[in-house]
Short mmCIF file of C-alpha atoms in Angstrom, two decimals:
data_model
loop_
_atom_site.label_atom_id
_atom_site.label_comp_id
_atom_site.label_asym_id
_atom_site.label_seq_id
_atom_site.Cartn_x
_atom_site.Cartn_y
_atom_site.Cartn_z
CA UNK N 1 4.23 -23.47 -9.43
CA UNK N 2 4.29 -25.27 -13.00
CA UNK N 3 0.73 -24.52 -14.95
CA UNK N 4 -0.23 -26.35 -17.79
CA UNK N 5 -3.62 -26.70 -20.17
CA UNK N 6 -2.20 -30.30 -20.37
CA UNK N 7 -4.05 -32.56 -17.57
CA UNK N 8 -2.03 -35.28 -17.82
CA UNK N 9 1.20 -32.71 -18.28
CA UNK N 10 -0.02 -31.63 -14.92
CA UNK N 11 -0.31 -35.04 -13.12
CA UNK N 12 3.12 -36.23 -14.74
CA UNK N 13 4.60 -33.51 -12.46
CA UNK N 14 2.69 -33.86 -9.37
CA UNK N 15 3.09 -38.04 -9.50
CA UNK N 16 6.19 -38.53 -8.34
CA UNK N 17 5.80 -35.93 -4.95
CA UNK N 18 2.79 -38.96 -3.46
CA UNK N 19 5.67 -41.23 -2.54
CA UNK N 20 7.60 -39.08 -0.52
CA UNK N 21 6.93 -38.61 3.18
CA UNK N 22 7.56 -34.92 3.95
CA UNK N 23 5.91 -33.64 0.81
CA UNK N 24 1.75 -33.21 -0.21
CA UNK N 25 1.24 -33.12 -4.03
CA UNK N 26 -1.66 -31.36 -5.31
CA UNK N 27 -3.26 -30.36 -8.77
CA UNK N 28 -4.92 -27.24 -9.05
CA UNK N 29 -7.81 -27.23 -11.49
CA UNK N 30 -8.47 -24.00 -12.35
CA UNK N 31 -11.76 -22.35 -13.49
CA UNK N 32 -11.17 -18.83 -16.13
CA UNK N 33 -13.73 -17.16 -17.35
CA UNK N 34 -11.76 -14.80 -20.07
CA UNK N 35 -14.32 -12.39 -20.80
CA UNK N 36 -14.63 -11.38 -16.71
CA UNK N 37 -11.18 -11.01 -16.28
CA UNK N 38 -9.32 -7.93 -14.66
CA UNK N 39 -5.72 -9.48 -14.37
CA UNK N 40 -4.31 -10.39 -17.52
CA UNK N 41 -2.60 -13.96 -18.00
CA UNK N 42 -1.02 -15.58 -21.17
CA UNK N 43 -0.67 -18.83 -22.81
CA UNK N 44 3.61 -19.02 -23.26
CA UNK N 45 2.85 -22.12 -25.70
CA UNK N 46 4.84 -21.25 -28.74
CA UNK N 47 7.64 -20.22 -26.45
CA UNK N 48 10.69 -21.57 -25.50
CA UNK N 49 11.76 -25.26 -25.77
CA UNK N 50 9.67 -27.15 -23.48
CA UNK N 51 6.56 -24.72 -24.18
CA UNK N 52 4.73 -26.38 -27.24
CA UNK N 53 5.17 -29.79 -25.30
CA UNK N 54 3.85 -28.45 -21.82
CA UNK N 55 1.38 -25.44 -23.24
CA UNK N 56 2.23 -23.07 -19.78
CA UNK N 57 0.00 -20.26 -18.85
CA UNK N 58 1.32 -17.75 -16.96
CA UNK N 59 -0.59 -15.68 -14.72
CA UNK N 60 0.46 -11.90 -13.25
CA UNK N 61 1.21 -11.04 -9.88
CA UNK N 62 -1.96 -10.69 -7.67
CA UNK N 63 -4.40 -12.98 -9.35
CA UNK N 64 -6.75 -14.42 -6.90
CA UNK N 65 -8.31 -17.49 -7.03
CA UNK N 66 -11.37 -18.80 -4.47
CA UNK N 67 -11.32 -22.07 -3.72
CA UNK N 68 -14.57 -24.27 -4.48
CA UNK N 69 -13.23 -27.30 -3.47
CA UNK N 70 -10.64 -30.11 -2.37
CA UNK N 71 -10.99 -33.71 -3.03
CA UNK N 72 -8.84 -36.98 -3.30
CA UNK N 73 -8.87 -38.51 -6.87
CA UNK N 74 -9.48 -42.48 -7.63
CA UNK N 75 -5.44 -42.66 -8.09
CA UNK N 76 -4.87 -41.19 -3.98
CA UNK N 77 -3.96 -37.43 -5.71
CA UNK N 78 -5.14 -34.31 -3.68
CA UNK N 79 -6.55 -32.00 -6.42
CA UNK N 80 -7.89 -28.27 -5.39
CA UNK N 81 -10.32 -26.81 -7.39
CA UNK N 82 -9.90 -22.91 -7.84
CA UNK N 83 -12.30 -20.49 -9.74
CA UNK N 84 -10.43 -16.90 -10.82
CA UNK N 85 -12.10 -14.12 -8.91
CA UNK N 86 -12.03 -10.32 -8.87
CA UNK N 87 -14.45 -10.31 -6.06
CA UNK N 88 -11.65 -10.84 -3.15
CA UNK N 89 -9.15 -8.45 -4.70
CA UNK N 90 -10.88 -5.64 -2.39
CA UNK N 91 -10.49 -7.98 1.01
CA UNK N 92 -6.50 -9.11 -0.15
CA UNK N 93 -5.90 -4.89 -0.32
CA UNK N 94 -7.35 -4.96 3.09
CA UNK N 95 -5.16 -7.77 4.61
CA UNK N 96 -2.00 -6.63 2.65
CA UNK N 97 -2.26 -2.85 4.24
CA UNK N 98 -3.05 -4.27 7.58
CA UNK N 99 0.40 -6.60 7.23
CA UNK N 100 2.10 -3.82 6.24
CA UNK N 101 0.92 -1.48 9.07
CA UNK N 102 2.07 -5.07 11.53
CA UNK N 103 5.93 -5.12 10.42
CA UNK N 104 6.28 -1.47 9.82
CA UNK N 105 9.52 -0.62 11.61
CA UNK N 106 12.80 1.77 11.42
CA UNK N 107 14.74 -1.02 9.27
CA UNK N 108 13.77 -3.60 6.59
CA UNK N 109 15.37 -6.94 8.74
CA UNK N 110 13.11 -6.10 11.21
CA UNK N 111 10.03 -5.47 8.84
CA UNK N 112 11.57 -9.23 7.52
CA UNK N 113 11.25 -10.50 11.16
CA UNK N 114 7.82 -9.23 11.77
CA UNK N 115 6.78 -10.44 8.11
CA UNK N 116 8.29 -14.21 9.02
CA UNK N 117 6.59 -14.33 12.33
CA UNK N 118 3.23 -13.28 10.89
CA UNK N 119 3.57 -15.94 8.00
CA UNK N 120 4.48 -18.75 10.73
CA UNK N 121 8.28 -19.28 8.55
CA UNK N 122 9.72 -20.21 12.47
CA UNK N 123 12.36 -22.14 10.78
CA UNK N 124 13.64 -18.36 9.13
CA UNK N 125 14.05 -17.42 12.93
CA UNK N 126 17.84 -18.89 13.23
CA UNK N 127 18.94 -17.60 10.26
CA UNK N 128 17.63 -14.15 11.22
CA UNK N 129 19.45 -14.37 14.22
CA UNK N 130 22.74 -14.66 12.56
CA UNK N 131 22.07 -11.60 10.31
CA UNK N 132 21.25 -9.38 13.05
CA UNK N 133 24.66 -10.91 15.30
CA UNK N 134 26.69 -9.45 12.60
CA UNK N 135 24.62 -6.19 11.34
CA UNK N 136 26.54 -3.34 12.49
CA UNK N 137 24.50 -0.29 11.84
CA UNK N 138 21.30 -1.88 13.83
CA UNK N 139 23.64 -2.25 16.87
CA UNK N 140 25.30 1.44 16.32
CA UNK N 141 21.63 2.53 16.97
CA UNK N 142 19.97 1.77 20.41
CA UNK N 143 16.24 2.23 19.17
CA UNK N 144 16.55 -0.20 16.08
CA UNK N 145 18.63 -2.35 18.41
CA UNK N 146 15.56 -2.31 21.05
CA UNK N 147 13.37 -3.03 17.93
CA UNK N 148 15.15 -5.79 17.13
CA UNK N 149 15.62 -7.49 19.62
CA UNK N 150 11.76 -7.42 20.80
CA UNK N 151 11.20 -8.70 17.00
CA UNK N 152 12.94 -11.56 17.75
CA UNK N 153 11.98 -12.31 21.23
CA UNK N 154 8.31 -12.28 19.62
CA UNK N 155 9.21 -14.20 16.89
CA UNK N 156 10.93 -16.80 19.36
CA UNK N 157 7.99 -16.56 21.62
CA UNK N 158 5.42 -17.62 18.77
CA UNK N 159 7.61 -20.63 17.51
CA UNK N 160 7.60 -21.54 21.39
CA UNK N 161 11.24 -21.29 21.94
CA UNK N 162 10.38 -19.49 25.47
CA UNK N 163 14.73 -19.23 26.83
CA UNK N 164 15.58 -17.59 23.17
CA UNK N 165 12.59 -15.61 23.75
CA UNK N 166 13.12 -14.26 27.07
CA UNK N 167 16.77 -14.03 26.44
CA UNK N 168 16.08 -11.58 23.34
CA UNK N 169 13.31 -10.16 25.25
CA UNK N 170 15.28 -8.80 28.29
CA UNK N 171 17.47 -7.73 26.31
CA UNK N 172 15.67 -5.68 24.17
CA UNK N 173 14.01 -4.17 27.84
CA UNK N 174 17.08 -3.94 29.16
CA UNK N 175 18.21 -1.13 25.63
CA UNK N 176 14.99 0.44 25.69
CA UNK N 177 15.50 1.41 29.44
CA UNK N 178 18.79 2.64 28.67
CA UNK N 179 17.27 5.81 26.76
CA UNK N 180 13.91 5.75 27.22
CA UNK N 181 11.87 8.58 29.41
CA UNK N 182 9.96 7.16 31.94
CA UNK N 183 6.75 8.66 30.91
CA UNK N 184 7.64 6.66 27.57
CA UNK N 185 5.31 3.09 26.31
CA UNK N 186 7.54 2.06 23.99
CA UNK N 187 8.90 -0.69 26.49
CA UNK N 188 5.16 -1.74 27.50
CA UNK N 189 4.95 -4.47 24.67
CA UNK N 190 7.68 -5.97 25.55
CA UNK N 191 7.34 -6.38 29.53
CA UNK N 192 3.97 -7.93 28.44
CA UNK N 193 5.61 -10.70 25.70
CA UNK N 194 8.15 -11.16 28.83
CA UNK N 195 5.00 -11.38 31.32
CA UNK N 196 3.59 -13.97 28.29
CA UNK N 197 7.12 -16.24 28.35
CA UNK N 198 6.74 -16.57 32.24
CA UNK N 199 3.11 -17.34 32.10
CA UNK N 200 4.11 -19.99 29.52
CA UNK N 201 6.54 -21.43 31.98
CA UNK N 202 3.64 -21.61 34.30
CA UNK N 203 5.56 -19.20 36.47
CA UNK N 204 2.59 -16.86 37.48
CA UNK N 205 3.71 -14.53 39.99
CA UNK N 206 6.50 -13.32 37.54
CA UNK N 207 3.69 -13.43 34.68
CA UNK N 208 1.97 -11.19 36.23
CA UNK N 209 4.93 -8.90 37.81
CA UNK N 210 5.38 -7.66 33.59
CA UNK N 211 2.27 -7.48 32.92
CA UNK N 212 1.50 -5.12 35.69
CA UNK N 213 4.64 -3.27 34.51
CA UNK N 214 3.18 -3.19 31.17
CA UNK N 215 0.59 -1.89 32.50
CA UNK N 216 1.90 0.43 34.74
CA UNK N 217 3.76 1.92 31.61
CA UNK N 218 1.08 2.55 29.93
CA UNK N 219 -0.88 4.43 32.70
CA UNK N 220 2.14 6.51 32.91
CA UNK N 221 2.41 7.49 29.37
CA UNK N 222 2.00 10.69 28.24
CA UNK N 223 0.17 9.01 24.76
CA UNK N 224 -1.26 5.95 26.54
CA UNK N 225 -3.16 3.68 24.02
CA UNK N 226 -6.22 2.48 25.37
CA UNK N 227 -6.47 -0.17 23.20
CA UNK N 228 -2.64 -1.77 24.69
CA UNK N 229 -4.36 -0.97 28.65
CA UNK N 230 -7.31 -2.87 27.81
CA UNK N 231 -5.35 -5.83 26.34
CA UNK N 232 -2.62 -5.53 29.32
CA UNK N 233 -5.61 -5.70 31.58
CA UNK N 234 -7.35 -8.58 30.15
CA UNK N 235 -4.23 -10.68 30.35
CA UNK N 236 -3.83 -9.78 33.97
CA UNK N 237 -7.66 -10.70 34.55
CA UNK N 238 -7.22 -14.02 32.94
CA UNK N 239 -3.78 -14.75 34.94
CA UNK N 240 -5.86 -13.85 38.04
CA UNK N 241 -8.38 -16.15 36.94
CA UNK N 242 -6.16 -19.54 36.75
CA UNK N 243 -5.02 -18.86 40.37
CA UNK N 244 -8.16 -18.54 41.46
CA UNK N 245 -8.06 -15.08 42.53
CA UNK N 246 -11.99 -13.87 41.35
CA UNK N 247 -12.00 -10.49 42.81
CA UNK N 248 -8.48 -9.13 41.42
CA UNK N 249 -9.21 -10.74 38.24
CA UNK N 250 -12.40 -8.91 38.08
CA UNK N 251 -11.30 -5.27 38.79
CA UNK N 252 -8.86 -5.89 35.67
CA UNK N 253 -11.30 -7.47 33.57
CA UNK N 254 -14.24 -4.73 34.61
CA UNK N 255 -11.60 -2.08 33.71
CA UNK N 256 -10.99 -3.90 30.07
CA UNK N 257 -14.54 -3.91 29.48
CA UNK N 258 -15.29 -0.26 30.16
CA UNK N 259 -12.24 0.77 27.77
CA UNK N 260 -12.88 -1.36 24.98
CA UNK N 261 -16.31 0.08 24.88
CA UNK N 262 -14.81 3.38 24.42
CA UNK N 263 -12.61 2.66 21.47
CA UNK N 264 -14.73 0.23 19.85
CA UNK N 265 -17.80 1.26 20.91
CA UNK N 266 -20.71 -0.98 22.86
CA UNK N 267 -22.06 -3.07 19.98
CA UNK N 268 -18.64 -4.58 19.24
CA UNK N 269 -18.77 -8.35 18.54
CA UNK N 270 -15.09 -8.17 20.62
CA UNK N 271 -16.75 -7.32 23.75
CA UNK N 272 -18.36 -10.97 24.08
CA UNK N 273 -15.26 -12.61 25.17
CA UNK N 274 -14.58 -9.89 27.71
CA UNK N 275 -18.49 -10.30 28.81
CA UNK N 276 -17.92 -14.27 28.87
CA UNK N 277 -15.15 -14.25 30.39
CA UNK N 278 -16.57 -12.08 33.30
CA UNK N 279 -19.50 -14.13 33.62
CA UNK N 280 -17.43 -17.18 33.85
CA UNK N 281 -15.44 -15.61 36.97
CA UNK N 282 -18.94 -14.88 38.88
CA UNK N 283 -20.39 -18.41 37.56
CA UNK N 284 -16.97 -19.72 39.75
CA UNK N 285 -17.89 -17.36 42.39
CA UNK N 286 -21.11 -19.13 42.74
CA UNK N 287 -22.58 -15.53 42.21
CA UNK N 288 -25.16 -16.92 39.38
CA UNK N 289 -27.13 -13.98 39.09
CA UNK N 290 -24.78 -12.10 38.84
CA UNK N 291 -23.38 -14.06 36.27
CA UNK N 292 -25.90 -13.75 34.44
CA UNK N 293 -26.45 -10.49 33.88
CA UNK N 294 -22.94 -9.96 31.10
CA UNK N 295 -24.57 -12.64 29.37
CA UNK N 296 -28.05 -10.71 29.33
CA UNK N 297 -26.61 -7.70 28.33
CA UNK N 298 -24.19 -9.68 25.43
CA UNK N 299 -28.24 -11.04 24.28
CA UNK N 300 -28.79 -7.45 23.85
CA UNK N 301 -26.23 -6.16 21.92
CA UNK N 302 -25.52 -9.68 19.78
CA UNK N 303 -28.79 -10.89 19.28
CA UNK N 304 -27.45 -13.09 16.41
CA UNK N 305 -24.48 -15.16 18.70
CA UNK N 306 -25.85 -17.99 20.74
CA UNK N 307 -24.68 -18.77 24.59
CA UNK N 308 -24.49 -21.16 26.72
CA UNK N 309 -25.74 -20.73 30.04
#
């Protein structure tokens, strides 16, 4: 990123990128108020060789700027206008410790793996690949290897590569088995991302065969997470749905409900797509009172979120 307080520095730079085909230019006007400031930035004019001519600012690490507004200029150039803020610094804290808590794991290539898959970089994934192939110490250790190799199966999964995924996927199941206890969860997430690959393959019966054993290892656990049961049981509703299969789909989807309500508590805004979605299944059942009655009791809690009837 090249900053200038020279406009027509600025468009100079972004001018040539309009012409070519795989590439958006854009200038970013940008709004300072000095004297309401909290992260310092300097104007590098009277340094270095190209300075004077170009009159850089540079800005430190963690500024944050909100964005007012995007427009196309007379000359067919995409400029962004940006105001600096301190008022977001509080909500990019938030999201940075809840990224960090996402690709927390026993090695950094992993953390790297999670960090590219949350980040969408699906074009990292090969080269990852190679790096783990020849990393020695993650394969010396089975749990980092079992760690691994459901990072990449997920990573695989979400760029929609569904053989590398199911190939790093049972493999990864097939290392945690090898030392894990059965009354162990650690291999529920990835028998349901395996039970997700089949159900992307439209292959339902073995969708649903891992997520019941996702399930099932869960239930089993001595720490079962109620939030990973309610998930696990939500997916099985829905797959139960598809095939038309109301009543199973149901009994999963009533057990969701009930558990999400414990660990987030009954005026959750997450509970309406559980309540739709069980409404929906009676609506098919041609039980319309009954399906009704989630949506009456979602008008209760969310008096604010509109429905369709």
């Amino acid at each position: 990123l090249s900053t200038s307080l020279n406009r027509n520095i600025a468009r100079d730079f972004a001018e040539p990128a309009k012409y070519l085909s795989d590439e958006t230019s854009a200038i970013f006007s940008m709004n300072i108020d000095s004297h309401n400031c909290k992260c310092p930035f300097i104007v590098v004019g009277n340094l270095g060789f190209y300075q004077t001519l170009e009159q850089e600012v540079l800005f430190s690490m963690g500024t944050v700027f909100l964005i007012e507004n995007v427009k196309k200029t007379s000359t067919d150039q995409w400029e962004v206008q940006l105001t600096l803020t301190d008022n977001t610094v509080d909500n990019l804290a938030h999201y940075t410790a809840k990224v960090r808590k996402q690709i927390h794991s026993s090695h950094l290539l992993i953390s790297l793996v999670k960090l590219m898959d949350e980040m969408g970089q699906y074009k990292m994934i090969d080269v990852f690949a190679d790096i783990f192939a020849e990393d020695d110490i993650i394969h010396q250790h089975p749990e980092r290897l079992a760690e691994m190799q459901h990072a990449m199966g997920t990573a695989y999964l979400s760029a929609g590569n569904k053989n590398k995924a199911l190939e790093f996927l049972e493999n990864s199941l097939t290392t945690y088995l090898k030392f894990v206890p059965a009354d162990y969860s650690s291999p529920s997430p990835t028998y349901n991302n395996i039970g997700s690959v089949y159900l992307s393959k439209k292959n339902h019966k073995k969708a649903l065969e891992y997520q019941q054993k996702a399930l099932d290892c869960q239930l089993k656990a001595s720490d079962p997470n109620l939030n990973s049961i309610a998930t696990y049981s939500m997916n099985m509703g829905t797959i139960h749905e598809s095939l038309g299969q109301y009543n199973e789909a149901l009994v999963h989807l009533q057990r969701s409900l009930q558990l999400q309500k414990q660990y987030l508590g009954e005026d959750d805004p997450a509970l309406s797509l559980t309540y739709d979605v069980i409404a929906r299944i009676c609506y098919e059942k041609q039980e319309f009172e009954r399906a009704g009655m989630p949506r009456l009791e979602m008008r209760k809690i969310f008096p604010w979120i509109a429905f369709v009837f």
